[in-house]
Amino acid sequence: MPCKLLNLCEYETHKLVRIQSVRLGSLKWTFNGVILMFICIMMLWNKEYQEHDYVVSSVTAKVKGVALTSLPDVGDIVWDVVDYSGPSQGKNSFFVVTNVIVTKKQRQGKCPEVPPYGKVCRTDEDCVKGFWDQHSHGVQTGACVKFDVTRKTCEVSAWCPIESKKKPPKPALLASAENFTVLIKNNIRFPNFNFMRRNILPEMTESYLKRCQFNRHTDSSCPIFRLGDIVKEAKENFSEMAVEGGVIGIQIKWDCNLDGFLRNCLPKYSFRRLDEKESNRTLYPGLSFRFARYQTEKGVEERTLFKAFGIRFDVMVFGEAGKFSIIQLIIFIGSTLSYYTLTTVFIDWLIGTSCYSKEARQNYSEKKVESVQDRKQCILCVSFVDENHIRVVKKSHKKSLQQVKPISVHPCKDDTGHLSAMVGVLQKGNNIIDKPSQVLPRPNRPAWCLCGCCLPSTHPQEQLCCRQSIGRCITTSTLFEQLVLSRPLLEAVLLYREPLSDLTEGEQRIAALRNCSYRQYISWRIGAPPRESIPVMPSCSVWRIREEYPSQEGEYTV
C-alpha cells in the first residue's frame, strides 16, 4: 500500500467472532473470574500497587562483659572489653576472644626453629644463612643446632622461645564469654521516601534498655543480645565453637509498609553461621589472630605472645519499603491484562479438539480465520463427480492439476439457486431420468483423463478430468444437459441478472451463453468456493460447453 499522509488518520481494529453457546460463555466467565481472583491475590500478597525502595543503613556495636581466666605459668588474668574485643574487624563487624595459646617471656635472640616450619638438619652445611620463607619464625643464622634429644634444626634469629603449641586448649579458656552482651545500633533510611528509623524504637525507654535482653518469643525487638543466645539461634554450640572460633552472621531485615494506617516498619533478626565448622573439611578451621604484651625485664625487652581464637559477628542489614503509587498500580493492571488471553487460547484449543464435531470445528475456523494468499501463489479448487467434497490445491507449473495433492478438503455447499432451477425443470414436465447423452470418447485422450472425453493441453492447470477413477463422464449426465447446456434456462438466468440485456442472435449472445454455462456448472458442482480460491472446471466439461456454444474464430479466453 503506498504511503500517504492520510493513512495517519486511519484506524484499524480487530475482527471478532461471537459464538452463541451457553457452555462456552459460562466457561469464559469462569476462567475470567479465576484469572481476576489470581491477579487480585498476587497484587495484595506482593503489594504490586506500591513503589519500592531499598534500605541504606549504618551499624555500631558495643560489647559488655568481664571474664577471669587462670593460665598455666601466667596466673589469673582478667579480660575486659579492651582485651577480648581484639583489633577492628571492619565495617559492621565485631570480634570476641574465646580461647588463647600463651607463649611467655619471649626475647630477641637465637634459637632452633620449631618443626615442621624449621628444616631438620645434620650439619651447618644444610642451613643457609639469611634464608627465610613465609612459614619461618625468623631468619636462619647458618648453624645447625639441637632441637630435642633426637632432632636438629636450623638456628634462627627470632623471638625466643618460639611458639610451639599448635592446637588450642579444650575446653576454651574464655567459655564464659557466652554470657557477654552486645548492643547493636542500626540506623536505616529509605531515600526515595525520605523515611528514617533505627532499631532502638521510639517507645523504648532508658530503663527498658537496661533490663531487656533479646528473646525470640518474649522480647523480639530488644537490641541487646546475649552472645550465647546468638550462637544458639544459629543452631550452634557456644562451648564447641569457642575452641577454634568462627564467624556468625546477624541478619537484620526491614520489611516496611509506609501506607497510612497500615504503616509498619520493625526489624526482624535472624542468625546463621557463615564459615565451615567441620575441622576435617577445611585446612584452616576457625578464626584466630596474634597479639603481644611487652615489658622490660632488667633492661631487656620481653613480650608475652597470645594466639587468640574467637568469634567474629558480621551484622548484615537487608530491607525494602513500599508505598502506594498510582503509577505502579496502572503498570501492574496493564501488565496483567494479557492473562485474559489465556481464556481465548484455552477455548480455541477446546473447540479444535474432539469435544466438537468436525463440521463445527470447520465452521468456526472459517469464521475466525480469514486466509489471505500470496499473489504469487494461486489457490485453486476442484470437484470430482466421484467424490462428495471439494479439494483445494496449489497451482503447479510442472504437475497436471489432476495429480496435485490437496492442501485441504471442504464439504460441498449447495447453491439454492440451482435447486430452484432443478425444481423448475421438474415442474415443466421434463423427464430427468432419460437416457444419458451419447458423448463419444475422444480418440486422442490424454493419460491424465479417466472419463475418455478430455482434450490434451500443454498447460498443467488445464489438465483436469471430471473423475478421480475410471468411469462415466459427467457430460453424459441428463442434468448436465438440463442445467448447464439448456438454452432456455441460460437465457432466463441472463435476463434474471440483467433484465434489459439484448439477447439477439450473434457472437456476443453466444459468448454470453457460454460464460453463463461456465457459471452454471461451477454453481452446480462446486457451489460457493472456499475463500481466496479460484474454481477450475474439468477439461471435458469446458470443451463440451464450447462445442455447444462455439466461438466463430475458434479462440477462447475463458
Coordinates of C-alpha atoms in Angstrom, one line a residue, residues 22-498:
V22 CA -24.1 -21.2 26.9
R23 CA -21.4 -23.7 27.6
L24 CA -18.6 -21.7 26.1
G25 CA -20.0 -18.5 27.6
S26 CA -20.1 -20.0 31.1
L27 CA -16.6 -21.4 30.6
K28 CA -15.3 -18.0 29.5
W29 CA -16.7 -16.1 32.5
T30 CA -15.5 -18.9 34.9
F31 CA -11.9 -18.6 33.6
N32 CA -12.0 -14.8 33.6
G33 CA -13.2 -14.9 37.2
V34 CA -10.4 -17.3 38.2
I35 CA -7.8 -15.0 36.5
L36 CA -9.2 -11.9 38.2
M37 CA -9.1 -13.6 41.6
F38 CA -5.5 -14.7 40.9
I39 CA -4.5 -11.1 39.9
C40 CA -6.1 -9.6 43.0
I41 CA -4.4 -12.1 45.3
M42 CA -1.0 -11.5 43.7
M43 CA -1.5 -7.8 43.8
L44 CA -2.3 -7.8 47.6
W45 CA 0.2 -10.5 48.5
N46 CA 3.2 -9.0 46.7
K47 CA 2.0 -5.4 47.2
E48 CA 2.3 -4.7 43.5
Y49 CA 0.4 -1.5 43.9
Q50 CA 3.4 0.0 45.8
E51 CA 6.5 1.8 44.8
H52 CA 9.6 0.2 46.4
D53 CA 12.9 1.5 47.7
Y54 CA 15.9 -0.4 49.3
V55 CA 17.4 0.3 52.6
V56 CA 20.6 2.4 53.3
S57 CA 22.0 1.7 56.8
S58 CA 24.8 2.0 59.3
V59 CA 25.6 -0.3 62.2
T60 CA 27.6 0.2 65.5
A61 CA 28.1 -2.5 68.2
K62 CA 29.0 -2.2 71.9
V63 CA 30.1 -5.4 73.7
K64 CA 30.0 -5.7 77.5
G65 CA 31.3 -8.4 79.9
V66 CA 34.2 -9.4 82.1
A67 CA 35.9 -12.8 82.4
L68 CA 38.6 -14.3 84.7
T69 CA 41.0 -17.0 83.3
S70 CA 43.8 -18.9 85.0
L71 CA 46.6 -19.6 82.5
P72 CA 49.4 -22.1 83.2
D73 CA 52.7 -20.3 84.1
V74 CA 50.9 -17.0 83.8
G75 CA 48.3 -16.9 86.5
D76 CA 45.0 -15.3 86.7
I77 CA 44.1 -12.7 84.0
V78 CA 41.0 -10.5 84.0
W79 CA 39.6 -9.9 80.5
D80 CA 37.5 -6.8 79.9
V81 CA 36.2 -5.3 76.7
V82 CA 39.6 -3.8 75.8
D83 CA 41.3 -7.3 76.0
Y84 CA 38.8 -9.5 74.3
S85 CA 37.5 -7.2 71.5
G86 CA 40.7 -7.6 69.5
P87 CA 41.6 -5.5 66.5
S88 CA 39.0 -3.8 64.3
Q89 CA 37.3 -6.3 62.0
G90 CA 36.0 -3.8 59.5
K91 CA 32.6 -2.3 58.8
N92 CA 29.6 -3.8 60.6
S93 CA 31.6 -6.5 62.5
F94 CA 32.9 -7.1 66.0
F95 CA 35.2 -9.8 67.5
V96 CA 35.2 -11.6 70.8
V97 CA 38.1 -13.6 72.1
T98 CA 37.1 -17.1 73.4
N99 CA 40.4 -19.0 73.6
V100 CA 44.2 -18.4 73.7
I101 CA 47.6 -20.0 73.4
V102 CA 50.2 -18.2 75.5
T103 CA 54.0 -18.1 74.9
K104 CA 55.6 -16.1 77.7
K105 CA 58.9 -14.4 78.2
Q106 CA 60.0 -14.1 74.6
R107 CA 63.2 -12.2 73.9
Q108 CA 65.1 -11.3 70.8
G109 CA 67.8 -13.9 70.3
K110 CA 68.8 -17.1 68.6
C111 CA 67.1 -20.5 69.0
P112 CA 66.3 -23.6 67.0
E113 CA 63.4 -23.4 64.6
V114 CA 60.3 -25.5 65.5
P115 CA 59.4 -28.4 63.2
P116 CA 57.7 -28.7 60.8
Y117 CA 58.4 -25.0 60.0
G118 CA 62.2 -25.5 60.6
K119 CA 64.4 -27.6 58.3
V120 CA 65.7 -30.7 60.0
C121 CA 69.5 -30.7 59.5
R122 CA 72.6 -32.7 60.3
T123 CA 75.4 -30.2 59.7
D124 CA 75.8 -26.5 59.3
E125 CA 76.0 -27.1 55.5
D126 CA 72.3 -28.0 55.5
C127 CA 71.4 -24.4 56.6
V128 CA 71.6 -21.2 54.6
K129 CA 72.5 -18.0 56.3
G130 CA 69.9 -15.3 55.8
F131 CA 67.2 -17.7 54.4
W132 CA 63.6 -17.4 55.4
D133 CA 60.2 -18.1 53.9
Q134 CA 56.5 -17.4 54.7
H135 CA 56.4 -20.3 57.3
S136 CA 59.6 -19.3 59.2
H137 CA 59.6 -17.8 62.6
G138 CA 62.9 -16.0 62.0
V139 CA 66.0 -15.7 59.7
Q140 CA 68.4 -18.6 59.6
T141 CA 71.9 -18.0 61.0
G142 CA 73.5 -20.8 59.1
A143 CA 74.1 -23.0 62.1
C144 CA 72.6 -26.5 62.8
V145 CA 71.6 -26.8 66.5
K146 CA 70.0 -29.3 68.7
F147 CA 66.2 -29.1 69.0
D148 CA 65.5 -32.1 71.2
V149 CA 67.1 -35.4 72.0
T150 CA 66.6 -36.9 68.5
R151 CA 66.5 -33.9 66.1
K152 CA 68.5 -30.9 65.0
T153 CA 67.0 -27.9 63.2
C154 CA 68.5 -24.8 61.7
E155 CA 69.0 -22.0 64.1
V156 CA 67.1 -18.7 63.5
S157 CA 67.2 -15.2 64.8
A158 CA 63.8 -14.6 66.3
W159 CA 61.7 -14.0 69.4
C160 CA 62.7 -16.9 71.6
P161 CA 61.4 -19.3 72.7
I162 CA 59.4 -19.9 69.6
E163 CA 55.7 -20.6 69.9
S164 CA 55.4 -24.5 69.8
K165 CA 51.8 -25.3 70.6
K166 CA 49.5 -25.9 67.6
K167 CA 46.1 -26.8 68.9
P168 CA 44.1 -24.6 71.2
P169 CA 43.2 -25.9 74.7
K170 CA 39.9 -27.7 75.3
P171 CA 37.6 -26.5 76.9
A172 CA 38.1 -22.9 75.8
L173 CA 39.7 -20.7 78.4
L174 CA 37.1 -17.9 77.8
A175 CA 34.0 -20.1 77.5
S176 CA 32.2 -17.7 79.9
A177 CA 32.1 -15.2 77.0
E178 CA 28.8 -16.7 76.1
N179 CA 27.3 -14.5 78.9
F180 CA 28.7 -11.3 77.3
T181 CA 26.1 -9.0 75.8
V182 CA 26.2 -6.7 72.8
L183 CA 24.1 -3.6 72.0
I184 CA 23.6 -3.3 68.2
K185 CA 22.5 0.1 67.0
N186 CA 21.2 0.1 63.4
N187 CA 20.1 3.3 61.7
I188 CA 18.3 3.0 58.4
R189 CA 17.0 5.3 55.7
F190 CA 14.8 4.9 52.6
P191 CA 16.0 7.8 50.3
N192 CA 13.0 7.8 47.9
F193 CA 10.5 8.2 50.7
N194 CA 12.8 10.4 53.0
F195 CA 12.0 7.9 55.8
M196 CA 14.4 7.2 58.7
R197 CA 14.3 4.8 61.6
R198 CA 16.5 2.9 64.0
N199 CA 16.2 -0.4 65.8
I200 CA 16.0 1.4 69.1
L201 CA 12.3 2.2 68.7
P202 CA 10.7 5.4 70.0
E203 CA 8.8 3.7 72.7
M204 CA 11.9 2.1 74.2
T205 CA 13.0 4.0 77.4
E206 CA 16.3 4.0 79.1
S207 CA 15.1 1.9 82.0
Y208 CA 13.7 -0.7 79.5
L209 CA 17.1 -0.9 77.7
K210 CA 18.9 -1.5 81.0
R211 CA 16.9 -4.6 81.8
C212 CA 15.8 -6.0 78.3
Q213 CA 17.5 -8.9 76.5
F214 CA 16.6 -10.3 73.1
N215 CA 14.3 -13.3 73.2
R216 CA 12.7 -14.8 70.1
H217 CA 9.4 -15.4 71.9
T218 CA 9.1 -12.9 74.7
D219 CA 11.1 -9.8 73.5
S220 CA 12.0 -9.9 69.9
S221 CA 12.5 -6.2 69.5
C222 CA 15.2 -5.7 72.1
P223 CA 18.5 -4.6 70.5
I224 CA 20.7 -6.1 73.3
F225 CA 21.8 -9.7 72.6
R226 CA 23.5 -12.3 74.8
L227 CA 26.3 -13.9 72.7
G228 CA 25.3 -17.4 73.8
D229 CA 21.8 -16.8 72.6
I230 CA 23.1 -15.6 69.2
V231 CA 25.1 -18.7 68.7
K232 CA 22.2 -20.9 69.9
E233 CA 19.8 -19.2 67.4
A234 CA 22.4 -20.1 64.7
K235 CA 21.9 -23.7 65.8
E236 CA 25.5 -24.0 67.1
N237 CA 27.1 -24.9 70.4
F238 CA 29.0 -22.0 72.0
S239 CA 31.4 -24.2 74.0
E240 CA 32.4 -26.1 70.9
M241 CA 32.7 -23.1 68.7
A242 CA 34.7 -21.2 71.3
V243 CA 37.6 -23.6 71.0
E244 CA 38.7 -22.7 67.5
G245 CA 36.4 -19.7 66.7
G246 CA 34.3 -19.0 63.7
V247 CA 32.0 -16.4 62.0
I248 CA 28.4 -15.8 62.9
G249 CA 26.1 -13.7 60.7
I250 CA 23.5 -11.4 62.4
Q251 CA 20.8 -10.5 59.8
I252 CA 18.5 -7.6 60.3
K253 CA 15.6 -7.4 57.9
W254 CA 13.4 -4.3 57.5
D255 CA 10.2 -5.1 55.6
C256 CA 8.4 -1.8 55.8
N257 CA 4.9 -0.8 54.7
L258 CA 4.5 3.0 54.6
D259 CA 0.8 3.2 53.6
G260 CA -1.3 5.2 56.0
F261 CA -3.0 3.3 58.8
L262 CA -1.2 0.1 57.6
R263 CA 2.2 1.6 58.3
N264 CA 4.6 -0.9 59.8
C265 CA 8.4 -0.8 60.0
L266 CA 10.0 -3.1 62.5
P267 CA 13.3 -5.0 62.4
K268 CA 13.4 -8.8 62.3
Y269 CA 16.5 -10.6 63.5
S270 CA 17.9 -13.9 62.3
F271 CA 21.2 -15.7 62.8
R272 CA 23.4 -18.2 61.0
R273 CA 26.9 -19.5 60.9
L274 CA 28.9 -18.2 57.9
D275 CA 32.1 -20.3 58.0
E276 CA 32.8 -24.0 57.6
K277 CA 32.5 -25.5 61.1
E278 CA 33.9 -29.0 60.4
S279 CA 37.7 -29.0 61.1
N280 CA 38.2 -32.1 58.9
R281 CA 36.7 -30.3 55.9
T282 CA 39.0 -27.3 55.8
L283 CA 42.7 -26.7 56.1
Y284 CA 42.4 -23.7 58.3
P285 CA 39.3 -24.1 60.6
G286 CA 38.0 -21.4 62.9
L287 CA 39.3 -17.8 63.3
S288 CA 42.5 -16.6 65.1
F289 CA 45.0 -13.8 65.3
R290 CA 48.1 -12.9 67.4
F291 CA 48.9 -10.0 69.7
A292 CA 51.6 -9.4 72.3
R293 CA 52.1 -7.6 75.6
Y294 CA 55.5 -6.0 76.0
Q295 CA 57.5 -5.4 79.2
T296 CA 61.1 -4.7 80.2
E297 CA 62.9 -7.0 82.5
K298 CA 66.4 -5.8 83.8
G299 CA 66.7 -3.6 80.8
V300 CA 65.9 -6.3 78.3
E301 CA 62.6 -6.1 76.3
E302 CA 60.3 -9.1 76.7
R303 CA 56.9 -9.9 75.4
T304 CA 54.1 -12.4 76.1
L305 CA 52.7 -13.7 72.9
F306 CA 48.9 -14.5 72.7
K307 CA 47.4 -16.5 69.9
A308 CA 43.7 -15.6 70.3
F309 CA 40.8 -17.6 68.9
G310 CA 37.4 -16.1 68.8
I311 CA 34.1 -15.5 67.1
R312 CA 33.5 -12.7 64.6
F313 CA 30.0 -11.4 64.3
D314 CA 29.0 -9.8 61.0
V315 CA 25.9 -7.6 61.1
M316 CA 24.1 -7.7 57.7
V317 CA 21.2 -5.4 57.0
F318 CA 18.6 -6.1 54.3
G319 CA 15.4 -4.1 53.7
E320 CA 12.7 -2.8 51.4
A321 CA 10.0 -0.3 51.9
G322 CA 6.8 0.1 49.9
K323 CA 4.4 2.9 49.5
F324 CA 1.2 3.2 47.4
S325 CA 1.8 4.6 43.9
I326 CA -1.0 5.1 41.3
I327 CA 1.6 4.7 38.5
Q328 CA 2.7 1.3 39.8
L329 CA -0.9 0.2 40.1
I330 CA -1.6 1.2 36.5
I331 CA 1.5 -0.6 35.3
F332 CA 0.6 -3.8 37.1
I333 CA -3.0 -3.7 35.8
G334 CA -1.8 -3.2 32.3
S335 CA 0.8 -6.0 32.5
T336 CA -1.8 -8.5 33.8
L337 CA -4.5 -7.8 31.2
S338 CA -2.6 -10.2 28.9
Y339 CA -3.5 -13.0 31.3
Y340 CA -7.1 -12.9 29.9
T341 CA -5.8 -14.1 26.5
L342 CA -5.3 -17.5 28.3
T343 CA -9.1 -17.8 28.2
T344 CA -9.2 -17.3 24.5
V345 CA -6.3 -19.7 23.9
F346 CA -7.9 -22.4 26.0
I347 CA -11.4 -22.1 24.5
D348 CA -9.9 -22.1 20.9
W349 CA -8.0 -25.2 21.8
L350 CA -11.1 -26.8 23.3
I351 CA -13.0 -26.1 20.1
G352 CA -10.2 -27.6 18.0
T353 CA -10.3 -30.9 19.9
S354 CA -12.6 -33.8 19.6
C355 CA -15.1 -32.1 22.1
Y356 CA -16.8 -30.6 19.0
S357 CA -17.8 -32.2 15.7
K358 CA -15.7 -31.8 12.6
E359 CA -18.3 -29.7 10.9
A360 CA -18.5 -27.3 13.9
R361 CA -14.7 -27.0 14.0
Q362 CA -14.6 -26.3 10.3
N363 CA -17.3 -23.7 10.5
Y364 CA -15.6 -21.9 13.5
S365 CA -12.3 -22.0 11.7
E366 CA -13.7 -20.4 8.6
K367 CA -15.5 -17.7 10.5
K368 CA -12.5 -16.9 12.8
V369 CA -9.6 -17.2 10.3
E370 CA -9.5 -15.2 7.1
S371 CA -6.7 -16.5 4.9
V372 CA -5.0 -14.1 2.6
Q373 CA -3.0 -15.8 0.0
D374 CA 0.2 -14.6 -1.5
R375 CA -0.4 -13.2 -5.0
K376 CA 2.5 -15.4 -6.3
Q377 CA 0.7 -18.5 -5.1
C378 CA -2.6 -19.2 -6.9
I379 CA -5.0 -21.4 -4.9
L380 CA -7.5 -23.5 -7.0
C381 CA -10.5 -25.6 -6.0
V382 CA -11.7 -28.6 -8.0
S383 CA -14.6 -31.0 -7.7
F384 CA -14.7 -34.6 -8.9
V385 CA -18.0 -36.4 -9.8
D386 CA -17.0 -39.5 -7.8
E387 CA -16.3 -37.5 -4.6
N388 CA -18.7 -35.6 -2.4
H389 CA -16.3 -32.9 -1.3
I390 CA -14.2 -30.1 -2.8
R391 CA -10.4 -30.1 -3.0
V392 CA -8.2 -27.0 -2.5
V393 CA -4.9 -27.3 -4.3
K394 CA -1.9 -25.0 -5.2
K395 CA -1.4 -24.2 -8.8
S396 CA 1.6 -26.1 -10.2
H397 CA 3.6 -25.2 -13.2
K398 CA 5.0 -28.8 -13.6
K399 CA 2.4 -31.3 -12.5
S400 CA -1.0 -31.7 -14.1
L401 CA -3.9 -30.4 -11.9
Q402 CA -5.3 -34.0 -11.9
Q403 CA -2.2 -35.2 -9.9
V404 CA -1.7 -32.3 -7.5
K405 CA -2.3 -33.3 -3.8
P406 CA -4.9 -31.2 -2.0
I407 CA -3.8 -28.9 0.8
S408 CA -7.3 -29.0 2.4
V409 CA -10.7 -30.6 1.8
H410 CA -14.1 -28.8 2.2
P411 CA -17.7 -30.1 2.1
C412 CA -19.8 -29.0 -0.8
K413 CA -22.1 -26.1 -0.2
D414 CA -25.3 -26.4 -2.2
D415 CA -26.4 -23.5 -4.3
T416 CA -30.1 -22.8 -3.6
G417 CA -30.5 -21.2 -7.0
H418 CA -29.7 -24.4 -8.7
L419 CA -32.0 -26.3 -6.5
S420 CA -34.8 -23.9 -7.5
A421 CA -33.8 -24.3 -11.2
M422 CA -34.0 -28.1 -10.8
V423 CA -37.5 -27.8 -9.3
G424 CA -38.4 -25.6 -12.3
V425 CA -37.2 -28.2 -14.7
L426 CA -39.3 -30.8 -13.0
Q427 CA -42.4 -28.6 -13.0
K428 CA -42.1 -28.2 -16.8
G429 CA -42.5 -31.9 -17.1
N430 CA -39.0 -32.7 -18.2
N431 CA -38.0 -36.2 -17.5
I432 CA -34.7 -36.1 -15.8
I433 CA -34.3 -39.9 -15.8
D434 CA -33.9 -40.1 -19.6
K435 CA -31.3 -42.0 -21.4
P436 CA -27.9 -40.4 -20.9
S437 CA -26.5 -38.3 -23.7
Q438 CA -24.3 -40.2 -26.1
V439 CA -20.8 -38.5 -25.9
L440 CA -18.3 -40.5 -27.8
P441 CA -14.8 -40.9 -26.3
R442 CA -12.2 -38.8 -27.9
P443 CA -9.5 -40.8 -29.8
N444 CA -6.6 -38.7 -28.6
R445 CA -7.4 -39.0 -24.9
P446 CA -4.5 -37.8 -22.7
A447 CA -3.0 -40.0 -20.0
W448 CA -4.5 -38.0 -17.1
C449 CA -8.1 -38.3 -18.5
L450 CA -10.1 -41.0 -16.8
C451 CA -13.5 -40.3 -18.4
G452 CA -12.4 -40.5 -22.0
C453 CA -13.8 -37.2 -23.0
C454 CA -11.0 -34.7 -22.3
L455 CA -8.7 -33.0 -24.8
P456 CA -4.9 -32.6 -24.5
S457 CA -3.5 -29.4 -23.1
T458 CA 0.0 -28.0 -22.6
H459 CA -1.0 -26.0 -19.5
P460 CA -0.8 -28.0 -16.3
Q461 CA -3.7 -26.1 -14.8
E462 CA -6.0 -27.2 -17.7
Q463 CA -5.1 -30.9 -17.3
L464 CA -8.1 -31.8 -15.1
C465 CA -10.7 -34.6 -15.6
C466 CA -14.1 -34.8 -14.0
R467 CA -13.2 -38.0 -12.2
Q468 CA -10.6 -39.5 -9.9
S469 CA -11.2 -43.0 -11.1
I470 CA -12.1 -44.5 -14.5
G471 CA -15.8 -44.2 -15.2
R472 CA -18.6 -42.4 -17.0
C473 CA -18.1 -38.7 -17.9
I474 CA -20.2 -36.0 -16.2
T475 CA -21.1 -34.6 -19.6
T476 CA -23.2 -37.7 -20.3
S477 CA -25.4 -36.8 -17.4
T478 CA -29.0 -35.7 -18.2
L479 CA -28.7 -32.9 -15.6
F480 CA -25.6 -31.6 -17.4
E481 CA -27.8 -31.1 -20.5
Q482 CA -30.7 -29.5 -18.4
L483 CA -28.7 -27.3 -16.0
V484 CA -25.6 -26.4 -18.0
L485 CA -26.4 -26.6 -21.7
S486 CA -30.1 -25.8 -21.8
R487 CA -30.5 -22.6 -23.8
P488 CA -33.9 -21.5 -22.3
L489 CA -32.5 -21.9 -18.8
L490 CA -29.3 -20.0 -19.7
E491 CA -31.4 -17.2 -21.3
A492 CA -33.6 -17.0 -18.2
V493 CA -30.6 -16.7 -16.0
L494 CA -29.1 -13.9 -18.1
L495 CA -32.4 -12.0 -18.1
Y496 CA -32.7 -12.5 -14.3
R497 CA -29.3 -10.9 -13.8
E498 CA -29.6 -8.3 -16.5

